[in-house]
Each structure stands twice: as structure tokens, then as C-alpha cells.
Short mmCIF file of C-alpha atoms in Angstrom, two decimals:
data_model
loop_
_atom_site.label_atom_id
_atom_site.label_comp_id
_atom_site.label_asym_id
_atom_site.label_seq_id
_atom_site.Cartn_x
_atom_site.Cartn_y
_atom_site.Cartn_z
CA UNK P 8 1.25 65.33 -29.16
CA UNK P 9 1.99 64.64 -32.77
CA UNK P 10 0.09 62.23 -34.82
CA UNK P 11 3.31 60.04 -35.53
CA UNK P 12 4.08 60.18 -31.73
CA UNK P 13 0.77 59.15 -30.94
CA UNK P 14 1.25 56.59 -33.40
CA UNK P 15 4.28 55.18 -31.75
CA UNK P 16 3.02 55.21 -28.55
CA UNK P 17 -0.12 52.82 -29.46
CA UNK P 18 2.22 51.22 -31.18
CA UNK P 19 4.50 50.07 -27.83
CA UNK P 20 1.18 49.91 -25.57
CA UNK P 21 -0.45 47.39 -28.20
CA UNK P 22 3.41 45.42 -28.19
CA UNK P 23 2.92 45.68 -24.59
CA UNK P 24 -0.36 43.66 -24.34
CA UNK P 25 0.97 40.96 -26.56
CA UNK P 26 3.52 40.07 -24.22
CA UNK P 27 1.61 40.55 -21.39
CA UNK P 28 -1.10 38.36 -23.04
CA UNK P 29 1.51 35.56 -23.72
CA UNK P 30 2.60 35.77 -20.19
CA UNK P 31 -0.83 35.10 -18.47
CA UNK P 32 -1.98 32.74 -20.96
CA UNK P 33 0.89 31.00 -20.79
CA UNK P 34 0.42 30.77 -17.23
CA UNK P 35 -2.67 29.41 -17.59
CA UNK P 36 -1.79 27.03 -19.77
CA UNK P 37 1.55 25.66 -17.50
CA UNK P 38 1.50 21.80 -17.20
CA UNK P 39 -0.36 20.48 -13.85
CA UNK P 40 -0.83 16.73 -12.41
CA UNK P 41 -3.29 15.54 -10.13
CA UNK P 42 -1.93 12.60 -7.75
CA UNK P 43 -4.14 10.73 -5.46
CA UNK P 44 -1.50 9.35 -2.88
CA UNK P 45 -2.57 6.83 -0.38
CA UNK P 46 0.54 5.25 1.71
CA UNK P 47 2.54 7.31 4.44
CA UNK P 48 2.77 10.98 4.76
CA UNK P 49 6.33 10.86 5.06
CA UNK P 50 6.77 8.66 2.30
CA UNK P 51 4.29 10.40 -0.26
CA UNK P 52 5.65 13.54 0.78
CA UNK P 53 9.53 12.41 -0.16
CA UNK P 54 8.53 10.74 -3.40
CA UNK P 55 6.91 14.55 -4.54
CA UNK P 56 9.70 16.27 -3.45
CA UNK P 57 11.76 14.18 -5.41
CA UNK P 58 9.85 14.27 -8.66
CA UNK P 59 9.34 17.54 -8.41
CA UNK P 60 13.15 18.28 -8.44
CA UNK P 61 13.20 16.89 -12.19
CA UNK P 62 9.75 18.89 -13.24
CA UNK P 63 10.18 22.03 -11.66
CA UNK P 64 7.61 23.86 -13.98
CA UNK P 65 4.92 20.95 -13.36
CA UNK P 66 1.95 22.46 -11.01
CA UNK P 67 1.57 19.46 -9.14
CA UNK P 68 -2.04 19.01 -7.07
CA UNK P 69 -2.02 16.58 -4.21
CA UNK P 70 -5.07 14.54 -2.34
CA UNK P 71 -3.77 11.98 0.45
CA UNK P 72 -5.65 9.93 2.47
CA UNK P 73 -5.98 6.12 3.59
CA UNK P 74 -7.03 3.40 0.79
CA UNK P 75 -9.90 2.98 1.38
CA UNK P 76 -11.18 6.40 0.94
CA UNK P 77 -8.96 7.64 -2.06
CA UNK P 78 -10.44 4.16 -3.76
CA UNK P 79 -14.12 5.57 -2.58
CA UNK P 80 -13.06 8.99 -4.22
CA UNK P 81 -12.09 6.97 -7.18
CA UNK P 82 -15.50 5.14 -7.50
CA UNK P 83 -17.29 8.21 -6.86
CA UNK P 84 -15.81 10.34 -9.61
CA UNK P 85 -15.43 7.52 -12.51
CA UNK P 86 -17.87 9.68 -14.71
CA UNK P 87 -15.83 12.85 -14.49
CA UNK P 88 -12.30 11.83 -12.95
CA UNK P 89 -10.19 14.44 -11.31
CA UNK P 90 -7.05 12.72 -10.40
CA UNK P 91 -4.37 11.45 -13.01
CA UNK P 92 -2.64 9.18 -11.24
CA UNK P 93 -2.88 7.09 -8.35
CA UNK P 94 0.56 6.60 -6.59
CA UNK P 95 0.18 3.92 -3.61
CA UNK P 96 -2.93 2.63 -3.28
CA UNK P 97 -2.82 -1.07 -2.43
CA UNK P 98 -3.29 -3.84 -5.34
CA UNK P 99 -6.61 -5.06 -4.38
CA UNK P 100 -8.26 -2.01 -4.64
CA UNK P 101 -6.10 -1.14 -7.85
CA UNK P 102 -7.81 -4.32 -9.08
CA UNK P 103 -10.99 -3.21 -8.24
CA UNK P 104 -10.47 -0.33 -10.34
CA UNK P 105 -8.93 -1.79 -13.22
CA UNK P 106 -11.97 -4.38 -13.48
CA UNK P 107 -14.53 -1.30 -13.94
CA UNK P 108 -12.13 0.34 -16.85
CA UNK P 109 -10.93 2.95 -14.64
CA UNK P 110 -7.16 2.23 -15.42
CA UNK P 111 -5.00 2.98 -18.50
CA UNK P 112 -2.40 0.44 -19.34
CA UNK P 113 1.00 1.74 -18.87
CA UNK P 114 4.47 0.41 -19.27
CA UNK P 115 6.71 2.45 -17.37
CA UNK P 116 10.63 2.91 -18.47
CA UNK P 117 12.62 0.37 -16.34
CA UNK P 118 9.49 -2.31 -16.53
CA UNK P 119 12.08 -4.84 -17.06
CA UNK P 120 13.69 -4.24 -13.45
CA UNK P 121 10.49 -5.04 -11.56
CA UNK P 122 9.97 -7.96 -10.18
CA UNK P 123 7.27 -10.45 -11.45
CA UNK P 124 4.75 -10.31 -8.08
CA UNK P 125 4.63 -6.34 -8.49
CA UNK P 126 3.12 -6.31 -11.47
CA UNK P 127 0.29 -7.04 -13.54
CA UNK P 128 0.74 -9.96 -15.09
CA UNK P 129 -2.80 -10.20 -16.81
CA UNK P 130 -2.24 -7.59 -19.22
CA UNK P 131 0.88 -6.13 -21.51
CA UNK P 132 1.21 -3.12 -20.50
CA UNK P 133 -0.05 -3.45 -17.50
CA UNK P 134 -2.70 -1.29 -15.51
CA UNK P 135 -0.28 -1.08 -12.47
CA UNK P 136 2.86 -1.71 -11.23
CA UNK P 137 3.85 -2.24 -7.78
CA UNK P 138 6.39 -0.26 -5.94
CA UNK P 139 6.71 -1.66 -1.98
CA UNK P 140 5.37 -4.34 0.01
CA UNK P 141 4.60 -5.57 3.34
CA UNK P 142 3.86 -9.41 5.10
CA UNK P 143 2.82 -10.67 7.50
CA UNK P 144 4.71 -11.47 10.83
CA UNK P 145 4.55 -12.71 14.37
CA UNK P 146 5.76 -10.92 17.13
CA UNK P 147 6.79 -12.52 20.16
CA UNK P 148 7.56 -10.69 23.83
CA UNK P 149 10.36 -13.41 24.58
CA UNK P 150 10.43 -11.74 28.55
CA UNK P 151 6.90 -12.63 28.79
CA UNK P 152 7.13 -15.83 27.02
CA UNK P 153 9.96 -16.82 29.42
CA UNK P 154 8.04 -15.42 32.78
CA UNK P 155 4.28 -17.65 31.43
CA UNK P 156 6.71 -20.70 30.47
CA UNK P 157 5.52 -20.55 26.91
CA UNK P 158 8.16 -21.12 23.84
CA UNK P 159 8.54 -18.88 20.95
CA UNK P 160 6.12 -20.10 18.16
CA UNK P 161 7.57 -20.97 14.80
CA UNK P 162 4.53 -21.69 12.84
CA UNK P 163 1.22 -20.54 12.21
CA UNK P 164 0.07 -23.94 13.28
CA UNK P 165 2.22 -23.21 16.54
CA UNK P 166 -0.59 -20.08 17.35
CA UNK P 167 -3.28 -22.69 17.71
CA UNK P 168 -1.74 -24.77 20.61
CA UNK P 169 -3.48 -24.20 23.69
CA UNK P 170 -0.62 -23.06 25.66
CA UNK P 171 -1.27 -20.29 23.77
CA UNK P 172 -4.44 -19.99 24.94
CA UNK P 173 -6.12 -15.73 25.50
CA UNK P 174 -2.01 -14.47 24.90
CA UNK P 175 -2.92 -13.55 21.05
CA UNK P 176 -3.96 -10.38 19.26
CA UNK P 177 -4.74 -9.74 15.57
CA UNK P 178 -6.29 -6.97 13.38
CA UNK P 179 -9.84 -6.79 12.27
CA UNK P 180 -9.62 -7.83 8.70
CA UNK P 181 -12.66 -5.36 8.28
CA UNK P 182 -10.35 -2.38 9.90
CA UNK P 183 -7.21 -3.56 8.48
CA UNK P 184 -5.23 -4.52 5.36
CA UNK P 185 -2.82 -6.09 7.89
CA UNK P 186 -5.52 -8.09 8.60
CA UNK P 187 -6.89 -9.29 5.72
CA UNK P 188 -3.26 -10.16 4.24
CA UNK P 189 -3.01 -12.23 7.11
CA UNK P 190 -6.42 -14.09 6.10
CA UNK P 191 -5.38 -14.09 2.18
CA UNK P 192 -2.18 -15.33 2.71
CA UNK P 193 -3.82 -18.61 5.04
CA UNK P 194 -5.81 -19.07 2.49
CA UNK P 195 -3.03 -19.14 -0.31
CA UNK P 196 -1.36 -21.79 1.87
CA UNK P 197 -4.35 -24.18 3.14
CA UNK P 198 -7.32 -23.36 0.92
CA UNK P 199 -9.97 -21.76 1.64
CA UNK P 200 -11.95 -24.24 3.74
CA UNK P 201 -8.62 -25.61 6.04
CA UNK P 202 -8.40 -21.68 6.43
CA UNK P 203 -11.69 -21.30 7.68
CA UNK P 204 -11.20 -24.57 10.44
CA UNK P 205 -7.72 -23.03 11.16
CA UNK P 206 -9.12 -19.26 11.86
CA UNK P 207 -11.80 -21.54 13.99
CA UNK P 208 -8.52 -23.07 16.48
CA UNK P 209 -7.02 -19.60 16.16
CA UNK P 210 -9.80 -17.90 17.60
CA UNK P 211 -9.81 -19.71 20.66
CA UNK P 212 -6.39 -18.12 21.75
CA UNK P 213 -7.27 -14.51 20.58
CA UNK P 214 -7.86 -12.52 23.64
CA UNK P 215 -8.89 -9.57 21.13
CA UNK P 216 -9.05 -8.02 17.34
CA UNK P 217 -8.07 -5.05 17.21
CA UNK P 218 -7.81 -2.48 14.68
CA UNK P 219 -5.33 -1.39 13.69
CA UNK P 220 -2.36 -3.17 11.77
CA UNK P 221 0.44 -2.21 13.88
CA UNK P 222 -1.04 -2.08 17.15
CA UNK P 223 -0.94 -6.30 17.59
CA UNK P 224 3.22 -6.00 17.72
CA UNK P 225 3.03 -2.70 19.91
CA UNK P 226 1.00 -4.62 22.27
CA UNK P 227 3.22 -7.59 22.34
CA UNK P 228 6.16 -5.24 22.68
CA UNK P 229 4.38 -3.22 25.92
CA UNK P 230 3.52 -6.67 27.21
CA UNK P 231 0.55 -6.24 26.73
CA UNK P 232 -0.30 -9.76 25.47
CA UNK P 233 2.20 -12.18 24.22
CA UNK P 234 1.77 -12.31 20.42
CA UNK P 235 0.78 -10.28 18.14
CA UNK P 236 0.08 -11.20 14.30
CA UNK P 237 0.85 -7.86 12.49
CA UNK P 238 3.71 -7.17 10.02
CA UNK P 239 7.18 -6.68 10.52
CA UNK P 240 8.01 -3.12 10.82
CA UNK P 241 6.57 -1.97 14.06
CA UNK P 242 8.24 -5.09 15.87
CA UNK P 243 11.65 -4.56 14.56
CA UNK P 244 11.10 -0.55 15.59
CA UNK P 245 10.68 -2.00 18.98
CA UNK P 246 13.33 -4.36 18.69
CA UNK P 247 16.02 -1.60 17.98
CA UNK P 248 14.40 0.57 20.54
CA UNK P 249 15.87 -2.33 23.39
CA UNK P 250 12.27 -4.29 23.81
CA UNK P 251 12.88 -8.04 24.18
CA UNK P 252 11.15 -8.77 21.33
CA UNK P 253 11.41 -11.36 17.97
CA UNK P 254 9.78 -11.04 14.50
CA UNK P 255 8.93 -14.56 13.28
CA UNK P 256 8.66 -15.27 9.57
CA UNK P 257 6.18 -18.66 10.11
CA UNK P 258 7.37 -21.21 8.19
CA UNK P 259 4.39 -21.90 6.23
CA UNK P 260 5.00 -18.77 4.64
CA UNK P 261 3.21 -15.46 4.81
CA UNK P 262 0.84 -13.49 2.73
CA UNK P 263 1.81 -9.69 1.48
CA UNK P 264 0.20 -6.36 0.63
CA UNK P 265 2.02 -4.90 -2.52
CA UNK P 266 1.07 -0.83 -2.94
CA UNK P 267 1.49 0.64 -6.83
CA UNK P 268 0.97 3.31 -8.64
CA UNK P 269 -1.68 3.55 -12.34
CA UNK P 270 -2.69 5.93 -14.62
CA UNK P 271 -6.38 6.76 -14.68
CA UNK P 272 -8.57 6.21 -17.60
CA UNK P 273 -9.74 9.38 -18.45
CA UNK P 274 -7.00 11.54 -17.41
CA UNK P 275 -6.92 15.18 -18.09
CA UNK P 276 -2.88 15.13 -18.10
CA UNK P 277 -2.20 11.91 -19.46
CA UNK P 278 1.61 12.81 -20.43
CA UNK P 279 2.30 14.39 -17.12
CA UNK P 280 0.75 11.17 -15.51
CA UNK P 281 3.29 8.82 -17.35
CA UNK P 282 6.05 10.76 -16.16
CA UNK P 283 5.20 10.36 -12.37
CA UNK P 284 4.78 6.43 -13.05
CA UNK P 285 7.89 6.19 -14.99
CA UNK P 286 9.49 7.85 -12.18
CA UNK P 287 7.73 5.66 -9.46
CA UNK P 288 8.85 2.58 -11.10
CA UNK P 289 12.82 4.67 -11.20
CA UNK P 290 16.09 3.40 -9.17
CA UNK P 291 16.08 6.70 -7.12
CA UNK P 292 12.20 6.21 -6.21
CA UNK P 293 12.71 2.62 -5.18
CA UNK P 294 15.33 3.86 -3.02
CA UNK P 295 13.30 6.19 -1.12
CA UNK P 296 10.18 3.25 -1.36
CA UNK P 297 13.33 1.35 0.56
CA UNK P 298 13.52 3.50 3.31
CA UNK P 299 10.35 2.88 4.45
CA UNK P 300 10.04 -1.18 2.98
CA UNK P 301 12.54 -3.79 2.96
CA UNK P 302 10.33 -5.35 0.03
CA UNK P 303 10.80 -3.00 -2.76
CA UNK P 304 9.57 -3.65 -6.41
CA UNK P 305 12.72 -3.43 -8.23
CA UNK P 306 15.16 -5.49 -8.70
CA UNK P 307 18.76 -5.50 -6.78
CA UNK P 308 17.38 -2.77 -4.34
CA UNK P 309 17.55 -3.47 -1.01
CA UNK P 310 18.97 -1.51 2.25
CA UNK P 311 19.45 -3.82 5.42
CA UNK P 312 17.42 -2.82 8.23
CA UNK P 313 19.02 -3.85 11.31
CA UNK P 314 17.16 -7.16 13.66
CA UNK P 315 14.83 -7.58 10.41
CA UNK P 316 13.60 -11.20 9.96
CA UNK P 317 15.42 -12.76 7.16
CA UNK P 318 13.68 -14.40 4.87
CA UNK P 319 10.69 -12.30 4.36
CA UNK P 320 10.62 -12.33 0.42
CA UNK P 321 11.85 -15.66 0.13
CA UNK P 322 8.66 -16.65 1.87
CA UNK P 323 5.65 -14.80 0.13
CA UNK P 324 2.96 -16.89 -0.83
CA UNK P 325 1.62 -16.00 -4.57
CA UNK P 326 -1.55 -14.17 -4.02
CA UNK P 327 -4.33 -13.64 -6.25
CA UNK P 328 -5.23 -10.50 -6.01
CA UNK P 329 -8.41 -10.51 -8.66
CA UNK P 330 -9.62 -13.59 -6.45
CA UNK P 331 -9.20 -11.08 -3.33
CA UNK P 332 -11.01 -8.42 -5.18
CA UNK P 333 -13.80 -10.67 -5.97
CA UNK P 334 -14.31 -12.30 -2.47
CA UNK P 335 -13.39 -9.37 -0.22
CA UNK P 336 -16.54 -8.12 0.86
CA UNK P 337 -18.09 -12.25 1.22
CA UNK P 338 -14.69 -13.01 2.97
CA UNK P 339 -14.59 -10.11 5.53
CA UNK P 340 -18.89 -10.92 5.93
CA UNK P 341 -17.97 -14.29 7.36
CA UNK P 342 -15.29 -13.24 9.32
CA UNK P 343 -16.68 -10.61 11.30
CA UNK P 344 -19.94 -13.16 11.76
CA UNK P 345 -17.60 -16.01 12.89
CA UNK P 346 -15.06 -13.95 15.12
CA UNK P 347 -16.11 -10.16 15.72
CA UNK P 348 -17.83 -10.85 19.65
CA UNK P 349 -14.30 -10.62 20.47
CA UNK P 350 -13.33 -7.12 18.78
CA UNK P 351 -11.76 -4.51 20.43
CA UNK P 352 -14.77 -1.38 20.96
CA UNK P 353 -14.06 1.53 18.35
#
């Protein structure tokens, strides 16, 4: 082989390498986001799929669990955080975060469009936004009612009469958010110690506390017992499944959980991470967040689920959900000291 030939030949190999090398550390270098999702599988999984659709070249990593232990995860790794963004953990436990520093203030595009009670409102921008909500509700087996001779309560104060008496079920506050919004919310409405003497008359009709959030309304609609405090979906499922059922909205009003997404302090792919939130806080994600939630965050979204209680929005209490964060663990103490002899066994 000739020297020019030789020449040529290192020439193209060397050309070679330089595109290879561009190739793998370009690779390498491709855009990633790390979401720690904590609301339903089905839900999460949707919301992904969707935002992936718009960032096709963003490598997107993926941790889902229940709140309580993506917020443990959270705590855990504040030195050396892993995730970027957290994308429906539930407000309380946001707040938690946010009063350690572990939150970067964010104003998503379309801020304007969310309503005032999903978002923080102690600091511009705020730490988190909210995206979907839930409240609390009474379901009612009207078959039973009608065969025990007992009328369909309108009230909370209604549980308490004791006609009533061993036909009510409720979540665990310590097992379940349901629970504890249940809890909040009474205490939003009476105060704190008139919540206390009402959970007192209340606890002489519980037959049991269960826990989970849901299972209180699938009881009632088995027959089970008669009423069960829980939150509206699971009733309404049984109501459109043909149970003789009814989802009361007490009059009182009704505390609510609101889920959102936040940025982490700290994150490793901060840009990528204000994409996914402007995108949570989007029309087209509030319209998948309504397929699984009548009570959406943005405004002038909502889809009509058929037999839901009306009135649900219209009759959310204002909760304070730094006061929650602060009293939780004193609040859920006292409870389980005043009421747990009558949990359900684990």
C-alpha cells in the first residue's frame, strides 16, 4: 500500500471515530427526567404517555408508589435528591416538603387558569400547584336503610343520632388520607375542640375503622353496614353498577384532599422538570386528571360523571394545609388513643 493511500485511509478511519464519538456522547448526554409519581397507576401512567408524545427524545425515569412512601423517599434523599419532580403527591405532604426547602418555586404556563384552593397561595411562584381533588362523602345503602327503618342522613350531625347506632364505618385516619380529610375538614367547620366532642358522639355508632379509603362505601354498597364515610367515587361506581345506593354531600360541608405536582430543590434536570409541571398544570392534562376526578384544578374543566352528587365543589371547606402539616402526627396520636379499640385487625 502506498504512503498516500495509507494516508487516506487513516484519514477516513480517524473521520470515522469523530462521528462515532459524537454519536455515543451524544447519547450520553440525551435529556432525562426523574418523576416521583404517587396517585393511580392508571392515571400516572396516562399523564406519561401523554407528555411523552410532545418530548419524544426526553429519557424519562419513573418511581411510583403510595404518598406516604414517595414523601419518605423524599425525606430520605434531601442531601443528594434523585427525583426532579414530584407529580401527585398530596398537599400536606407537599407542605411538609416545602417547609424543609425541598421545593423550588415554580410558576407554570397557564397559572392563571387554576383555581385559587389548588395552589399555593403563600408564596409567588408557588412551590406547588394542584392538579385534582377528592372530598369527603356519605354513602348510604337506601335498601338497607328502608329494611332497619332508618332515613337517609343529610348531615354530619345526622351520623350521631342513635338510630344510627353500630350501622357506621370510617377509615383509620392513621391508614388513610380519606380519613384524615374527613377529620380536617370537621375541624375546618366546628373547631378543633367541637370536633373532638363530635368524633366522641360519632364513635358511638361506628361499628368499625377500617383502612382503607374506599372500602367504607364498598361496604355500604355490599350491605355490609349501612353508612360508610369515604369519598365519592367508589359509591357512584356502585351506583352505576345498579346498587341501591346514594352519595350525600352533608350539608355542613366537606373537607378535600387536593394532589399536585413541584419541582425539587436541587434538581439535576431542572429545565426538563419545568416542562412536566407546565404540562401538568396544561388543558389536555386536566382533561385526563378529569377522567379520573370530577374536581380538577383548572378552570372551566369539567366532564359529568353520571349519579355524581352535585354540589361537591360548591361545598369544600377552606383547609389549611400548613396547619395539617403541623398537627398531623399530634392529631392522628389522639385519634387512634381516643377511637382505635374499635379498628378493623390489619
Amino acid at each position: 500500500m502506498t504512503t498516500s493511500k495509507l494516508r487516506a485511509r487513516l484519514r477516513m478511519f480517524c473521520a470515522g471515530l469523530m462521528v462515532s464519538g459524537t454519536t455515543v456522547f451524544g447519547a450520553a448526554q440525551a435529556e432525562e427526567l426523574t418523576v416521583y409519581g404517587a396517585m393511580a397507576k392508571g392515571h400516572f401512567a396516562e399523564l406519561i404517555a401523554a407528555f411523552q408524545a410532545q418530548e419524544p427524545d426526553l429519557k424519562i425515569n419513573q418511581l411510583l408508589d403510595s404518598n406516604g412512601p414517595i414523601i419518605a423517599r423524599l425525606l430520605a434523599e434531601e442531601a443528594n435528591p434523585r427525583a426532579d419532580v414530584i407529580l401527585g403527591a398530596s398537599v400536606p405532604g407537599l407542605v411538609m416538603l416545602e417547609e424543609r426547602g425541598m421545593l423550588e418555586p415554580y410558576a407554570p404556563k397557564g397559572l392563571d387558569q387554576i383555581k385559587d384552593r389548588f395552589r399555593d397561595r403563600r408564596s409567588d411562584p408557588p412551590h406547588w400547584v394542584g392538579t385534582d381533588a377528592w372530598a369527603s362523602a356519605v354513602c348510604f345503602n337506601t335498601a338497607e336503610g328502608e329494611r332497619l327503618g332508618v332515613a337517609e342522613p343529610q348531615s354530619w350531625q345526622d351520623l350521631t343520632k342513635p338510630e344510627y347506632k353500630g350501622m357506621i364505618t370510617m377509615p383509620n385516619p392513621n391508614s388513610s388520607a380519606t380519613g384524615l380529610l374527613a377529620i380536617v375538614g370537621w375541624i375546618a367547620i366546628l373547631g378543633e375542640d367541637e370536633a373532638w366532642e363530635y368524633m366522641d358522639a360519632l364513635h358511638e355508632n361506628v361499628s368499625q375503622y377500617v383502612h382503607s379509603g374506599s372500602k367504607p362505601c364498598r361496604m355500604s354498597a355490599a350491605g355490609e353496614v349501612v353508612i360508610g364515610i369515604s369519598y365519592p367515587a367508589p359509591g357512584v361506581k356502585a351506583i352505576n353498577d345498579g346498587v341501591p345506593l346514594t352519595v350525600i354531600i352533608p350539608e355542613e360541608g366537606v373537607g378535600s384532599e387536593v394532589e399536585g405536582v413541584a419541582i425539587v430543590r436541587g434538581a439535576r434536570n431542572p429545565d426538563a422538570a419545568r416542562r412536566l409541571a407546565d404540562f401538568a398544570a396544561s388543558l389536555e392534562a386536566h382533561e385526563i386528571h378529569n377522567q379520573y376526578y370530577a374536581l380538577v384544578g383548572r378552570e372551566g374543566v369539567s366532564n359529568p360523571v353520571p349519579n355524581y352528587p352535585e354540589g361537591e365543589e360548591e361545598a369544600l371547606v377552606d383547609i389549611d394545609f400548613y396547619w395539617v402539616a403541623e398537627n398531623r402526627d399530634r392529631i392522628l396520636a389522639e385519634w387512634q388513643e381516643r377511637y382505635g379499640r374499635k379498628d378493623e385487625p390489619k
